Each structure stands twice: as structure tokens, then as C-alpha cells.
Amino acid sequence: EGAEARGGMSIVQEFMQGQSPDTPPTGAKANQLEGLRAVLEKADHWEFDVFELEAEAGGLPLQVLSWHVFVKHGLIEEFNLDHVRLVNFLRVVENGHQDNPYHNATHVADVVQSMHLLIKEGGITQYVGRLEVLAALLAACVHDFEHRGLNNDFLIKSSDDWAIDSNDKSPNESHHLSASYRIIQANECNFLHRMPHAQQAALRKLVIDLVLATDMAEHMAIVSKLKTDLHKRIQSPEDNIQAGGEVPDALKTLILQAAIKIADIGHLYASHDVHIKWSERLEEEMWRQGDVEKQRSMKVSFLMDRDKPGVTKSQPGFVDFVVRPLFETWVACFPKCQTLMDRVEANYHYWKLKEQEQIAEGAPA
């Protein structure tokens, strides 16, 4: 019902289920479909603007883009996926995202698009196979399912049900996984039902490992492993990993874990205006958590007090200490992704200039 209330459901159905050749769309509907397809063509480029897709898809960017990339990568045919149930699944997943400023269905669509391009253009298919491609796109699609705009630290400190259920281990990510897999178990949404059980189990393990990797608590460990387990092997003249040598499953998983982390903070390499919009949305969402913490007489978390400078005032530090180590290591392993580092640096330069202006004016940086 939520999708229909937001409008655009009919155009999405037209796009995802195809049109009968006997009744080609005409008038406004034909123009809508043309506009939707034009935006989706841009999904093959890093300049992609997900907010443009959100508008063209009638507020339903996640299911449209996810369907588009599943088709584009040939996954429905290759894995004999039930396309009707896949449409159902994507609709339920989109409707399960709350209207948070940042962690919403549009952010997830953005992550799906980044993962699509990392697979298509980034060079990772040199090391991973087709099941890994399916896992990467599915993980991107569900990685924030039912997110409430509250971070793990808050969920644990407040003894939230999600923290209790996960024994305080990645409560958000654990919930995104279990809740989305409950959707898959529903008969009308089980698009994997024709897949052999062993393959389903392998897919599930990969999806779990990828979504859990989006917990920022895992960040430094993944960057460190990327350096030791992949970059060192690439640099070694004795290692044949780049010449078609066998890639261990653990290394395939590590590559995809790093990829989904890069995709998850993809607004950092978005076009300037898109990056600013996401940064402001993240700041507002963090401030809303701070408001809840104040209401509950909890200590307000760092950068979450709306009466103090927020996350938009700390972007240079975040890039220097968190983002740059990941991206520099990734680009060293996958040189085709150098453009991402260049785009991060362009946005970083903007924040650095703002920081210097604030210091010059005597304002808190």
C-alpha cells in the first residue's frame, strides 16, 4: 500500500513486468517510461544521480534499479530466478525502508548502483565468479532493510530488542539480514526456490558476510586484511593470482566485503551537489538520534547534538582517517577505480576549504 500511496506504482509495474506488444504505452505513460529508461542508462556511469531516479521512478528507486541491474547482469536467466517472485521481493524490501533522512530506500538504491559499477567497471570480476556477483547485488539491496535511523551503539546502550536478539553483535546489520531472509522465506517472495540447496546455502553465507561487513566496527580489520591478503599477493611476482590462478573463497569474500563498504559510502565520490545533499541528510539523521538521546537523558553521542557542529563540520577528518586508507588500498588493488579516489579528493577539497574559512573567521572548525 505504501508504494501506491507514494505514486508511481503503475509505471514501475510497466517497467519491471514489461508491456504487452499488443498494447504499447502511449501519451504520458510512454513519456514516463522513456524518462525512466534514460535515467537508468546513466546508472552505468559514476556521475549517476540517484535523486533523479527517485523522481522518475515515482519514489520507488530501489526496486526499479535493483531489477534493472539483475537483468543487466543476466542473473535471472543464469540462476533460474523466479522473476515474478523477485518483483514481489523487491517491492516488499523497498516498502520496508523507513523515511529516514539518510538510511532510506534511495540510499540503498545508490549502494546497489555503486556495487553494479564496481562489478561492471571496477575489475573485481577478475577474482570473483557469477554467484558472488549475485550475492554482492543482493547484499547491497538488503543491507539497510528496516533501518530505524539509530546506530548500533545506541541500540546496545538502550537494550533495544535488536541488540538483545543479536547479543550486541552488529544489531542493525544482524536485523537487516534476518528480516530480509524472512521475506525471502515467504512463498510469494521466494525468488530463489528453483536454485539448488547447496547453491542457496553458499549464496546466503556470502550475503551474511557482506552485510555484516557494513558495520563500521569492522572497518579497520577489513582494510588491514585487504592490504595483507590481496595487495601483497598482487605485488608478489611469484603469485599467479592475477594470471588466472585459483582464488580462495575467503579472498573472494574479502574483496566483496571491501566493495560493499566502498559502495555504502558512495556519496563521497558522487557529484558535488549529490554529495552535499547526502552529507546534510546524514547530519540531520544523526541529530535526530541525538534528540532521542536527550529525551531519554542519555549522553548525547559525538556529532549528534544539533546545538553543536555536526558531521558536515568533520568531513575532512573522516576522509583522512577512515575513507582514505580504504580507498587508497582498494585503488592499489584495482587501478580501474582511480576515478573514485579522484572524485573523493574533489569533494574533500571543498570541505577543507570550508574548514579553513571557518578557522579564518574564528568559528569552531
mmCIF file of C-alpha atoms in Angstrom:
data_model
loop_
_atom_site.group_PDB
_atom_site.id
_atom_site.type_symbol
_atom_site.label_atom_id
_atom_site.label_comp_id
_atom_site.label_asym_id
_atom_site.label_seq_id
_atom_site.Cartn_x
_atom_site.Cartn_y
_atom_site.Cartn_z
ATOM 1 C CA GLU A 1 0.000 0.000 0.000
ATOM 2 C CA GLY A 2 2.896 2.354 0.816
ATOM 3 C CA ALA A 3 4.207 2.195 -2.736
ATOM 4 C CA GLU A 4 0.841 3.055 -4.231
ATOM 5 C CA ALA A 5 0.375 5.888 -1.759
ATOM 6 C CA ARG A 6 3.638 7.414 -2.950
ATOM 7 C CA GLY A 7 2.511 7.124 -6.550
ATOM 8 C CA GLY A 8 4.338 5.629 -9.484
ATOM 9 C CA MET A 9 3.419 2.009 -8.797
ATOM 10 C CA SER A 10 1.797 1.559 -12.194
ATOM 11 C CA ILE A 11 4.810 2.913 -14.075
ATOM 12 C CA VAL A 12 7.103 0.684 -12.040
ATOM 13 C CA GLN A 13 4.954 -2.338 -12.850
ATOM 14 C CA GLU A 14 5.019 -1.363 -16.523
ATOM 15 C CA PHE A 15 8.804 -1.199 -16.441
ATOM 16 C CA MET A 16 9.523 -4.306 -14.342
ATOM 17 C CA GLN A 17 6.960 -6.623 -15.869
ATOM 18 C CA GLY A 18 7.240 -5.415 -19.475
ATOM 19 C CA GLN A 19 4.468 -4.236 -21.754
ATOM 20 C CA SER A 20 2.321 -6.384 -23.959
ATOM 21 C CA PRO A 21 3.292 -5.839 -27.614
ATOM 22 C CA ASP A 22 -0.430 -5.572 -28.379
ATOM 23 C CA THR A 23 -0.846 -2.566 -26.113
ATOM 24 C CA PRO A 24 2.225 -0.339 -26.338
ATOM 25 C CA PRO A 25 2.167 2.569 -23.870
ATOM 26 C CA THR A 26 1.023 5.917 -25.207
ATOM 27 C CA GLY A 27 0.927 9.531 -24.067
ATOM 28 C CA ALA A 28 2.088 10.385 -20.566
ATOM 29 C CA LYS A 29 2.890 6.757 -19.685
ATOM 30 C CA ALA A 30 5.145 6.383 -22.724
ATOM 31 C CA ASN A 31 6.946 9.589 -21.734
ATOM 32 C CA GLN A 32 7.353 8.327 -18.168
ATOM 33 C CA LEU A 33 8.854 5.051 -19.348
ATOM 34 C CA GLU A 34 11.178 6.902 -21.694
ATOM 35 C CA GLY A 35 12.325 9.151 -18.850
ATOM 36 C CA LEU A 36 12.865 6.179 -16.558
ATOM 37 C CA ARG A 37 14.938 4.311 -19.132
ATOM 38 C CA ALA A 38 17.012 7.434 -19.851
ATOM 39 C CA VAL A 39 17.936 7.773 -16.171
ATOM 40 C CA LEU A 40 18.748 4.064 -15.902
ATOM 41 C CA GLU A 41 21.161 4.374 -18.818
ATOM 42 C CA LYS A 42 23.124 6.796 -16.618
ATOM 43 C CA ALA A 43 23.451 4.055 -13.977
ATOM 44 C CA ASP A 44 26.435 2.775 -15.972
ATOM 45 C CA HIS A 45 28.391 5.920 -15.064
ATOM 46 C CA TRP A 46 29.853 7.285 -11.818
ATOM 47 C CA GLU A 47 28.083 10.626 -12.414
ATOM 48 C CA PHE A 48 24.744 8.914 -11.685
ATOM 49 C CA ASP A 49 22.272 10.999 -9.638
ATOM 50 C CA VAL A 50 20.021 8.692 -7.609
ATOM 51 C CA PHE A 51 17.707 11.592 -6.730
ATOM 52 C CA GLU A 52 16.912 11.938 -10.424
ATOM 53 C CA LEU A 53 15.957 8.262 -10.472
ATOM 54 C CA GLU A 54 13.869 8.704 -7.311
ATOM 55 C CA ALA A 55 11.830 11.376 -9.136
ATOM 56 C CA GLU A 56 11.474 9.427 -12.396
ATOM 57 C CA ALA A 57 10.513 6.200 -10.577
ATOM 58 C CA GLY A 58 7.729 7.836 -8.603
ATOM 59 C CA GLY A 59 9.588 7.486 -5.313
ATOM 60 C CA LEU A 60 10.454 3.810 -5.880
ATOM 61 C CA PRO A 61 14.127 3.872 -6.917
ATOM 62 C CA LEU A 62 15.248 0.711 -5.112
ATOM 63 C CA GLN A 63 13.048 -1.834 -6.852
ATOM 64 C CA VAL A 64 13.484 -0.226 -10.278
ATOM 65 C CA LEU A 65 17.285 -0.049 -10.065
ATOM 66 C CA SER A 66 17.661 -3.490 -8.458
ATOM 67 C CA TRP A 67 15.511 -5.064 -11.173
ATOM 68 C CA HIS A 68 17.475 -3.200 -13.835
ATOM 69 C CA VAL A 69 20.876 -4.458 -12.622
ATOM 70 C CA PHE A 70 19.656 -8.028 -12.070
ATOM 71 C CA VAL A 71 18.521 -8.044 -15.704
ATOM 72 C CA LYS A 72 21.632 -6.225 -16.932
ATOM 73 C CA HIS A 73 23.938 -8.820 -15.344
ATOM 74 C CA GLY A 74 21.881 -11.713 -16.720
ATOM 75 C CA LEU A 75 21.270 -13.127 -13.230
ATOM 76 C CA ILE A 76 17.594 -14.025 -13.646
ATOM 77 C CA GLU A 77 18.265 -16.395 -16.542
ATOM 78 C CA GLU A 78 21.581 -17.761 -15.288
ATOM 79 C CA PHE A 79 20.299 -18.717 -11.833
ATOM 80 C CA ASN A 80 16.766 -19.525 -12.978
ATOM 81 C CA LEU A 81 15.338 -16.938 -10.587
ATOM 82 C CA ASP A 82 11.562 -16.642 -10.352
ATOM 83 C CA HIS A 83 11.094 -13.193 -11.868
ATOM 84 C CA VAL A 84 7.523 -12.736 -10.573
ATOM 85 C CA ARG A 85 8.614 -13.506 -7.011
ATOM 86 C CA LEU A 86 11.703 -11.299 -7.459
ATOM 87 C CA VAL A 87 9.421 -8.377 -8.317
ATOM 88 C CA ASN A 88 7.381 -9.154 -5.179
ATOM 89 C CA PHE A 89 10.533 -9.383 -3.057
ATOM 90 C CA LEU A 90 11.922 -6.064 -4.299
ATOM 91 C CA ARG A 91 8.593 -4.340 -3.676
ATOM 92 C CA VAL A 92 8.431 -5.627 -0.089
ATOM 93 C CA VAL A 93 12.068 -4.676 0.548
ATOM 94 C CA GLU A 94 11.517 -1.128 -0.736
ATOM 95 C CA ASN A 95 8.370 -0.728 1.392
ATOM 96 C CA GLY A 96 10.308 -1.976 4.422
ATOM 97 C CA HIS A 97 12.594 1.049 4.402
ATOM 98 C CA GLN A 98 11.602 3.868 6.714
ATOM 99 C CA ASP A 99 11.508 7.513 5.715
ATOM 100 C CA ASN A 100 14.806 8.378 7.414
ATOM 101 C CA PRO A 101 16.779 11.352 6.082
ATOM 102 C CA TYR A 102 19.749 9.130 5.151
ATOM 103 C CA HIS A 103 19.177 5.410 5.727
ATOM 104 C CA ASN A 104 16.267 5.075 3.314
ATOM 105 C CA ALA A 105 15.415 3.240 0.083
ATOM 106 C CA THR A 106 17.090 5.922 -2.043
ATOM 107 C CA HIS A 107 20.411 5.427 -0.228
ATOM 108 C CA VAL A 108 20.096 1.687 -0.766
ATOM 109 C CA ALA A 109 19.411 2.203 -4.484
ATOM 110 C CA ASP A 110 22.571 4.329 -4.580
ATOM 111 C CA VAL A 111 24.581 1.492 -2.995
ATOM 112 C CA VAL A 112 23.132 -1.012 -5.498
ATOM 113 C CA GLN A 113 24.208 1.270 -8.353
ATOM 114 C CA SER A 114 27.733 1.607 -6.947
ATOM 115 C CA MET A 115 28.023 -2.152 -6.498
ATOM 116 C CA HIS A 116 26.793 -2.644 -10.073
ATOM 117 C CA LEU A 117 29.555 -0.360 -11.367
ATOM 118 C CA LEU A 118 32.267 -1.871 -9.163
ATOM 119 C CA ILE A 119 31.351 -5.222 -10.738
ATOM 120 C CA LYS A 120 30.983 -3.872 -14.271
ATOM 121 C CA GLU A 121 33.911 -1.426 -14.391
ATOM 122 C CA GLY A 122 35.984 -1.887 -11.247
ATOM 123 C CA GLY A 123 37.918 -5.031 -12.142
ATOM 124 C CA ILE A 124 36.680 -7.313 -9.364
ATOM 125 C CA THR A 125 35.272 -9.943 -11.759
ATOM 126 C CA GLN A 126 38.908 -10.922 -12.355
ATOM 127 C CA TYR A 127 38.706 -12.590 -8.939
ATOM 128 C CA VAL A 128 35.034 -13.410 -8.280
ATOM 129 C CA GLY A 129 32.504 -15.566 -10.116
ATOM 130 C CA ARG A 130 28.849 -15.297 -11.022
ATOM 131 C CA LEU A 131 27.431 -16.450 -7.677
ATOM 132 C CA GLU A 132 29.499 -13.748 -6.000
ATOM 133 C CA VAL A 133 28.009 -11.157 -8.374
ATOM 134 C CA LEU A 134 24.504 -12.245 -7.388
ATOM 135 C CA ALA A 135 25.459 -12.165 -3.693
ATOM 136 C CA ALA A 136 27.004 -8.704 -3.980
ATOM 137 C CA LEU A 137 23.923 -7.156 -5.599
ATOM 138 C CA LEU A 138 21.500 -8.936 -3.253
ATOM 139 C CA ALA A 139 23.540 -7.872 -0.207
ATOM 140 C CA ALA A 140 23.544 -4.272 -1.438
ATOM 141 C CA CYS A 141 19.775 -4.449 -1.884
ATOM 142 C CA VAL A 142 19.051 -5.621 1.705
ATOM 143 C CA HIS A 143 21.979 -4.115 3.631
ATOM 144 C CA ASP A 144 19.869 -1.483 5.462
ATOM 145 C CA PHE A 145 16.464 -3.217 5.463
ATOM 146 C CA GLU A 146 14.124 -1.694 8.105
ATOM 147 C CA HIS A 147 16.850 0.666 9.396
ATOM 148 C CA ARG A 148 15.390 2.997 12.027
ATOM 149 C CA GLY A 149 17.979 5.766 11.794
ATOM 150 C CA LEU A 150 19.698 4.722 15.023
ATOM 151 C CA ASN A 151 23.257 3.408 15.203
ATOM 152 C CA ASN A 152 24.496 0.201 16.817
ATOM 153 C CA ASP A 153 25.931 1.999 19.833
ATOM 154 C CA PHE A 154 22.518 3.471 20.639
ATOM 155 C CA LEU A 155 20.740 0.123 20.173
ATOM 156 C CA ILE A 156 23.175 -1.582 22.549
ATOM 157 C CA LYS A 157 23.152 1.170 25.196
ATOM 158 C CA SER A 158 19.343 1.310 25.195
ATOM 159 C CA SER A 159 18.993 -2.514 25.374
ATOM 160 C CA ASP A 160 16.924 -2.418 22.193
ATOM 161 C CA ASP A 161 15.285 -5.671 21.034
ATOM 162 C CA TRP A 162 17.625 -5.777 18.022
ATOM 163 C CA ALA A 163 20.627 -5.695 20.366
ATOM 164 C CA ILE A 164 19.099 -8.372 22.596
ATOM 165 C CA ASP A 165 18.359 -10.601 19.582
ATOM 166 C CA SER A 166 21.916 -10.227 18.233
ATOM 167 C CA ASN A 167 23.714 -10.466 21.598
ATOM 168 C CA ASP A 168 25.042 -6.941 20.973
ATOM 169 C CA LYS A 169 26.890 -8.072 17.826
ATOM 170 C CA SER A 170 26.129 -5.733 14.915
ATOM 171 C CA PRO A 171 22.452 -5.329 15.931
ATOM 172 C CA ASN A 172 21.483 -3.249 12.885
ATOM 173 C CA GLU A 173 23.213 -5.457 10.327
ATOM 174 C CA SER A 174 22.003 -8.643 12.017
ATOM 175 C CA HIS A 175 18.434 -7.397 11.800
ATOM 176 C CA HIS A 176 18.741 -6.279 8.168
ATOM 177 C CA LEU A 177 19.813 -9.832 7.333
ATOM 178 C CA SER A 178 17.330 -11.835 9.377
ATOM 179 C CA ALA A 179 14.366 -9.649 8.426
ATOM 180 C CA SER A 180 15.172 -9.734 4.708
ATOM 181 C CA TYR A 181 15.658 -13.503 4.747
ATOM 182 C CA ARG A 182 12.274 -13.899 6.431
ATOM 183 C CA ILE A 183 10.846 -12.064 3.407
ATOM 184 C CA ILE A 184 12.611 -14.495 1.062
ATOM 185 C CA GLN A 185 11.103 -17.405 3.020
ATOM 186 C CA ALA A 186 7.604 -16.130 2.266
ATOM 187 C CA ASN A 187 6.347 -18.205 -0.661
ATOM 188 C CA GLU A 188 5.283 -15.294 -2.871
ATOM 189 C CA CYS A 189 8.717 -13.618 -2.438
ATOM 190 C CA ASN A 190 10.998 -16.658 -2.619
ATOM 191 C CA PHE A 191 12.656 -15.926 -5.937
ATOM 192 C CA LEU A 192 15.416 -18.463 -5.131
ATOM 193 C CA HIS A 193 13.145 -21.529 -4.853
ATOM 194 C CA ARG A 194 14.453 -23.133 -8.059
ATOM 195 C CA MET A 195 18.096 -22.785 -7.016
ATOM 196 C CA PRO A 196 19.836 -25.977 -5.734
ATOM 197 C CA HIS A 197 20.030 -26.048 -1.917
ATOM 198 C CA ALA A 198 23.838 -26.101 -1.835
ATOM 199 C CA GLN A 199 23.937 -23.005 -4.039
ATOM 200 C CA GLN A 200 21.317 -21.270 -1.881
ATOM 201 C CA ALA A 201 23.433 -22.002 1.203
ATOM 202 C CA ALA A 202 26.587 -20.615 -0.440
ATOM 203 C CA LEU A 203 24.684 -17.501 -1.528
ATOM 204 C CA ARG A 204 23.266 -16.962 1.962
ATOM 205 C CA LYS A 205 26.708 -17.261 3.571
ATOM 206 C CA LEU A 206 28.102 -14.646 1.197
ATOM 207 C CA VAL A 207 25.206 -12.242 1.752
ATOM 208 C CA ILE A 208 25.614 -12.569 5.536
ATOM 209 C CA ASP A 209 29.363 -11.935 5.364
ATOM 210 C CA LEU A 210 28.857 -8.884 3.140
ATOM 211 C CA VAL A 211 26.101 -7.184 5.126
ATOM 212 C CA LEU A 212 27.910 -7.746 8.446
ATOM 213 C CA ALA A 213 30.955 -6.051 6.881
ATOM 214 C CA THR A 214 28.985 -2.780 6.584
ATOM 215 C CA ASP A 215 29.220 -2.393 10.377
ATOM 216 C CA MET A 216 31.829 0.369 10.758
ATOM 217 C CA ALA A 217 33.271 -1.560 13.703
ATOM 218 C CA GLU A 218 34.706 -3.948 11.083
ATOM 219 C CA HIS A 219 36.293 -1.166 9.028
ATOM 220 C CA MET A 220 39.933 -1.226 10.084
ATOM 221 C CA ALA A 221 40.095 -5.030 10.144
ATOM 222 C CA ILE A 222 38.864 -5.223 6.548
ATOM 223 C CA VAL A 223 41.300 -2.528 5.363
ATOM 224 C CA SER A 224 44.149 -4.364 7.087
ATOM 225 C CA LYS A 225 43.180 -7.718 5.534
ATOM 226 C CA LEU A 226 42.858 -6.103 2.104
ATOM 227 C CA LYS A 227 46.478 -4.960 2.431
ATOM 228 C CA THR A 228 47.871 -8.263 3.680
ATOM 229 C CA ASP A 229 45.683 -10.823 1.901
ATOM 230 C CA LEU A 230 45.190 -9.208 -1.513
ATOM 231 C CA HIS A 231 47.560 -6.305 -2.159
ATOM 232 C CA LYS A 232 50.664 -8.199 -1.073
ATOM 233 C CA ARG A 233 49.676 -11.114 -3.302
ATOM 234 C CA ILE A 234 49.155 -8.816 -6.284
ATOM 235 C CA GLN A 235 52.585 -7.273 -5.725
ATOM 236 C CA SER A 236 54.356 -10.627 -5.389
ATOM 237 C CA PRO A 237 56.000 -11.726 -8.687
ATOM 238 C CA GLU A 238 55.738 -15.389 -7.612
ATOM 239 C CA ASP A 239 51.964 -15.202 -7.122
ATOM 240 C CA ASN A 240 49.780 -16.148 -10.103
ATOM 241 C CA ILE A 241 46.552 -14.729 -8.697
ATOM 242 C CA GLN A 242 46.361 -12.092 -11.448
ATOM 243 C CA ALA A 243 47.117 -14.622 -14.160
ATOM 244 C CA GLY A 244 44.069 -16.775 -13.554
ATOM 245 C CA GLY A 245 45.370 -18.612 -10.502
ATOM 246 C CA GLU A 246 42.854 -20.086 -8.093
ATOM 247 C CA VAL A 247 41.278 -17.518 -5.769
ATOM 248 C CA PRO A 248 40.352 -18.882 -2.318
ATOM 249 C CA ASP A 249 36.736 -18.377 -1.224
ATOM 250 C CA ALA A 250 37.901 -16.314 1.767
ATOM 251 C CA LEU A 251 39.646 -13.879 -0.564
ATOM 252 C CA LYS A 252 36.586 -13.595 -2.817
ATOM 253 C CA THR A 253 34.545 -12.743 0.271
ATOM 254 C CA LEU A 254 37.093 -10.159 1.422
ATOM 255 C CA ILE A 255 37.042 -8.415 -1.968
ATOM 256 C CA LEU A 256 33.247 -8.211 -1.909
ATOM 257 C CA GLN A 257 33.241 -7.020 1.721
ATOM 258 C CA ALA A 258 35.551 -4.157 0.793
ATOM 259 C CA ALA A 259 33.429 -3.432 -2.298
ATOM 260 C CA ILE A 260 30.183 -3.124 -0.333
ATOM 261 C CA LYS A 261 31.920 -0.852 2.174
ATOM 262 C CA ILE A 262 33.035 1.418 -0.670
ATOM 263 C CA ALA A 263 29.541 1.372 -2.174
ATOM 264 C CA ASP A 264 27.984 2.125 1.229
ATOM 265 C CA ILE A 265 29.860 5.441 1.474
ATOM 266 C CA GLY A 266 29.499 6.109 -2.241
ATOM 267 C CA HIS A 267 28.147 9.616 -1.719
ATOM 268 C CA LEU A 268 31.766 10.601 -1.034
ATOM 269 C CA TYR A 269 32.573 10.109 -4.725
ATOM 270 C CA ALA A 270 29.229 11.386 -6.014
ATOM 271 C CA SER A 271 28.901 14.603 -7.988
ATOM 272 C CA HIS A 272 29.354 17.607 -5.703
ATOM 273 C CA ASP A 273 25.677 18.601 -5.322
ATOM 274 C CA VAL A 274 24.607 14.990 -4.671
ATOM 275 C CA HIS A 275 27.393 14.554 -2.109
ATOM 276 C CA ILE A 276 26.363 17.745 -0.256
ATOM 277 C CA LYS A 277 22.723 16.625 -0.165
ATOM 278 C CA TRP A 278 23.641 13.227 1.320
ATOM 279 C CA SER A 279 26.021 14.816 3.846
ATOM 280 C CA GLU A 280 23.281 17.150 5.074
ATOM 281 C CA ARG A 281 20.809 14.263 5.265
ATOM 282 C CA LEU A 282 23.265 12.193 7.325
ATOM 283 C CA GLU A 283 23.816 15.145 9.666
ATOM 284 C CA GLU A 284 20.062 15.534 10.195
ATOM 285 C CA GLU A 285 19.628 11.812 10.880
ATOM 286 C CA MET A 286 22.455 11.865 13.419
ATOM 287 C CA TRP A 287 20.950 14.931 15.087
ATOM 288 C CA ARG A 288 17.616 13.118 15.341
ATOM 289 C CA GLN A 289 19.338 10.311 17.241
ATOM 290 C CA GLY A 290 20.853 12.981 19.500
ATOM 291 C CA ASP A 291 17.346 14.355 20.104
ATOM 292 C CA VAL A 292 16.199 10.895 21.217
ATOM 293 C CA GLU A 293 19.240 10.561 23.482
ATOM 294 C CA LYS A 294 18.388 13.917 25.110
ATOM 295 C CA GLN A 295 14.774 12.825 25.604
ATOM 296 C CA ARG A 296 15.976 9.661 27.344
ATOM 297 C CA SER A 297 18.550 11.525 29.450
ATOM 298 C CA MET A 298 21.348 9.585 27.751
ATOM 299 C CA LYS A 299 24.741 11.046 26.977
ATOM 300 C CA VAL A 300 24.488 12.611 23.512
ATOM 301 C CA SER A 301 26.757 10.795 21.063
ATOM 302 C CA PHE A 302 29.627 12.501 19.237
ATOM 303 C CA LEU A 303 28.451 14.801 16.403
ATOM 304 C CA MET A 304 24.782 14.135 17.280
ATOM 305 C CA ASP A 305 23.976 17.251 19.292
ATOM 306 C CA ARG A 306 22.152 19.643 16.975
ATOM 307 C CA ASP A 307 23.241 22.559 19.203
ATOM 308 C CA LYS A 308 26.863 21.847 18.254
ATOM 309 C CA PRO A 309 28.747 21.370 14.942
ATOM 310 C CA GLY A 310 27.591 18.218 13.161
ATOM 311 C CA VAL A 311 29.034 15.727 10.725
ATOM 312 C CA THR A 312 29.337 18.263 7.895
ATOM 313 C CA LYS A 313 31.986 20.042 10.007
ATOM 314 C CA SER A 314 34.073 16.872 10.388
ATOM 315 C CA GLN A 315 34.241 15.619 6.787
ATOM 316 C CA PRO A 316 37.996 16.230 6.266
ATOM 317 C CA GLY A 317 38.889 14.194 9.346
ATOM 318 C CA PHE A 318 36.548 11.382 8.349
ATOM 319 C CA VAL A 319 38.140 11.216 4.899
ATOM 320 C CA ASP A 320 41.699 11.398 6.261
ATOM 321 C CA PHE A 321 41.377 8.713 8.925
ATOM 322 C CA VAL A 322 38.593 6.404 7.709
ATOM 323 C CA VAL A 323 37.972 6.809 3.989
ATOM 324 C CA ARG A 324 41.417 7.389 2.519
ATOM 325 C CA PRO A 325 43.060 4.219 3.925
ATOM 326 C CA LEU A 326 40.276 2.081 2.427
ATOM 327 C CA PHE A 327 40.184 3.810 -0.950
ATOM 328 C CA GLU A 328 43.959 4.013 -1.392
ATOM 329 C CA THR A 329 44.322 0.298 -0.649
ATOM 330 C CA TRP A 330 41.395 -0.533 -2.943
ATOM 331 C CA VAL A 331 42.789 1.510 -5.838
ATOM 332 C CA ALA A 332 46.212 -0.110 -5.353
ATOM 333 C CA CYS A 333 44.457 -3.471 -5.866
ATOM 334 C CA PHE A 334 42.020 -2.228 -8.537
ATOM 335 C CA PRO A 335 43.607 0.618 -10.541
ATOM 336 C CA LYS A 336 40.468 0.930 -12.703
ATOM 337 C CA CYS A 337 38.861 2.585 -9.657
ATOM 338 C CA GLN A 338 41.305 5.528 -9.581
ATOM 339 C CA THR A 339 38.468 7.792 -10.709
ATOM 340 C CA LEU A 340 36.723 7.149 -7.374
ATOM 341 C CA MET A 341 39.738 8.394 -5.429
ATOM 342 C CA ASP A 342 39.907 11.467 -7.669
ATOM 343 C CA ARG A 343 36.229 12.203 -7.039
ATOM 344 C CA VAL A 344 36.646 11.733 -3.269
ATOM 345 C CA GLU A 345 39.563 14.196 -3.352
ATOM 346 C CA ALA A 346 37.467 16.784 -5.237
ATOM 347 C CA ASN A 347 34.737 16.673 -2.570
ATOM 348 C CA TYR A 348 37.369 16.587 0.186
ATOM 349 C CA HIS A 349 38.892 19.788 -1.207
ATOM 350 C CA TYR A 350 35.507 21.530 -0.856
ATOM 351 C CA TRP A 351 35.209 20.605 2.838
ATOM 352 C CA LYS A 352 38.837 21.509 3.510
ATOM 353 C CA LEU A 353 38.293 24.992 2.077
ATOM 354 C CA LYS A 354 35.171 25.434 4.216
ATOM 355 C CA GLU A 355 37.122 24.308 7.290
ATOM 356 C CA GLN A 356 39.864 26.865 6.551
ATOM 357 C CA GLU A 357 37.280 29.614 6.056
ATOM 358 C CA GLN A 358 35.738 28.827 9.439
ATOM 359 C CA ILE A 359 39.118 28.920 11.140
ATOM 360 C CA ALA A 360 39.883 32.262 9.488
ATOM 361 C CA GLU A 361 36.545 33.648 10.708
ATOM 362 C CA GLY A 362 37.246 32.389 14.229
ATOM 363 C CA ALA A 363 34.317 29.987 14.143
ATOM 364 C CA PRO A 364 34.671 26.445 15.549
ATOM 365 C CA ALA A 365 36.003 24.165 12.778
#
